[in-house]
Amino acid sequence: MSLAAAIEHRDYCKKVLPALHQACGDAVVEEAPIFAITNYEHLPLGDAISELPWIKLDQLKLTMECLGSTSLARVMKAHHGSKVLALKVFNVDDDTAVKSFVNELKAYNALSELQGQTIPALHSFGQMAHTGCPTIVMHWAGQSIRNNDQLSNQLLENAKESLQAMHDRHVSHGDVHRCNMLKHEDRIVFCDLGSSSVNAPLYAFAEDLNMLDEVMHA
């Protein structure tokens, strides 16, 4: 089985991740608790994420700030040197969470040109050494828009343009809500791509726009 097929496998969580872990070896586990893409050289995620740095545990400074939490994943603010990061740790025992992890990575690859603009810039990904939890590390891109936040016409127009940029690359977001929209300076950045779809059908794009319209008129 190719790894392209493996990441679609229904037992990805229980069979594929442990196999990758075993292939990397215990020495790598100790040296790089969060595996970077360089450990998975055959994983078909493209050039955009093929040369990401390893993150050593002693260099990763977690803060006490939780940016978001669901039954699928928890997002914590962290620092790596001078960089401010968002560490998203998925529930390894939940197949839906693992599928969300894979969806998110596929979207980051398909939207590589938009990283740091329309979506957060991907820093690294892998799994936590002590738990095996799939993990995505992104550059922090601002605070989520709150329900009582007033959005300017310029921000709303930018949000529509950002969503259209994703659609132009055949990716639907799938979960357009204020909590998944980050205000970064004078633009909107869409986060939480776990419900996204690469090569999405046309109706998925329409659903994204309908959800954004509800946000705009809330």
mmCIF file of N, CA and C in Angstrom, residues 19 30 36 38 43 75 86 98 139 151 157 160 199 214 216:
data_model
loop_
_atom_site.group_PDB
_atom_site.id
_atom_site.type_symbol
_atom_site.label_atom_id
_atom_site.label_comp_id
_atom_site.label_asym_id
_atom_site.label_seq_id
_atom_site.Cartn_x
_atom_site.Cartn_y
_atom_site.Cartn_z
ATOM 1 N N ALA A 19 3.261 2.974 12.587
ATOM 2 C CA ALA A 19 4.259 2.477 11.635
ATOM 3 C C ALA A 19 5.278 3.566 11.305
ATOM 4 N N GLU A 30 13.151 10.749 20.855
ATOM 5 C CA GLU A 30 13.761 11.500 21.941
ATOM 6 C C GLU A 30 14.279 12.855 21.466
ATOM 7 N N ALA A 36 8.624 16.362 12.328
ATOM 8 C CA ALA A 36 8.419 17.265 11.202
ATOM 9 C C ALA A 36 8.228 16.466 9.923
ATOM 10 N N THR A 38 10.019 16.250 7.471
ATOM 11 C CA THR A 38 11.241 15.624 6.990
ATOM 12 C C THR A 38 11.364 14.172 7.442
ATOM 13 N N LEU A 43 5.700 10.803 2.259
ATOM 14 C CA LEU A 43 4.314 11.225 2.409
ATOM 15 C C LEU A 43 4.000 12.257 1.320
ATOM 16 N N VAL A 75 -6.079 23.681 20.962
ATOM 17 C CA VAL A 75 -5.079 24.582 20.387
ATOM 18 C C VAL A 75 -4.486 25.425 21.505
ATOM 19 N N ALA A 86 0.874 28.484 17.211
ATOM 20 C CA ALA A 86 -0.345 27.838 17.710
ATOM 21 C C ALA A 86 -0.163 26.342 17.531
ATOM 22 N N VAL A 98 -8.543 12.208 13.846
ATOM 23 C CA VAL A 98 -7.414 11.862 12.983
ATOM 24 C C VAL A 98 -7.733 12.223 11.526
ATOM 25 N N HIS A 139 2.031 29.164 12.618
ATOM 26 C CA HIS A 139 2.371 30.489 13.105
ATOM 27 C C HIS A 139 1.090 31.155 13.594
ATOM 28 N N LEU A 151 -17.429 44.179 12.474
ATOM 29 C CA LEU A 151 -16.484 44.036 11.368
ATOM 30 C C LEU A 151 -16.713 45.140 10.346
ATOM 31 N N GLU A 157 -15.200 42.406 3.173
ATOM 32 C CA GLU A 157 -14.850 42.219 1.761
ATOM 33 C C GLU A 157 -13.579 41.380 1.639
ATOM 34 N N LYS A 160 -14.379 37.744 2.128
ATOM 35 C CA LYS A 160 -14.965 37.153 0.918
ATOM 36 C C LYS A 160 -13.878 36.860 -0.118
ATOM 37 N N ASN A 199 -10.321 19.574 -3.888
ATOM 38 C CA ASN A 199 -11.097 19.196 -5.074
ATOM 39 C C ASN A 199 -12.572 19.048 -4.714
ATOM 40 N N GLU A 214 -23.986 34.518 6.543
ATOM 41 C CA GLU A 214 -24.613 34.521 7.866
ATOM 42 C C GLU A 214 -23.736 35.249 8.885
ATOM 43 N N MET A 216 -21.659 37.667 8.168
ATOM 44 C CA MET A 216 -21.663 39.090 7.808
ATOM 45 C C MET A 216 -22.933 39.793 8.304
#
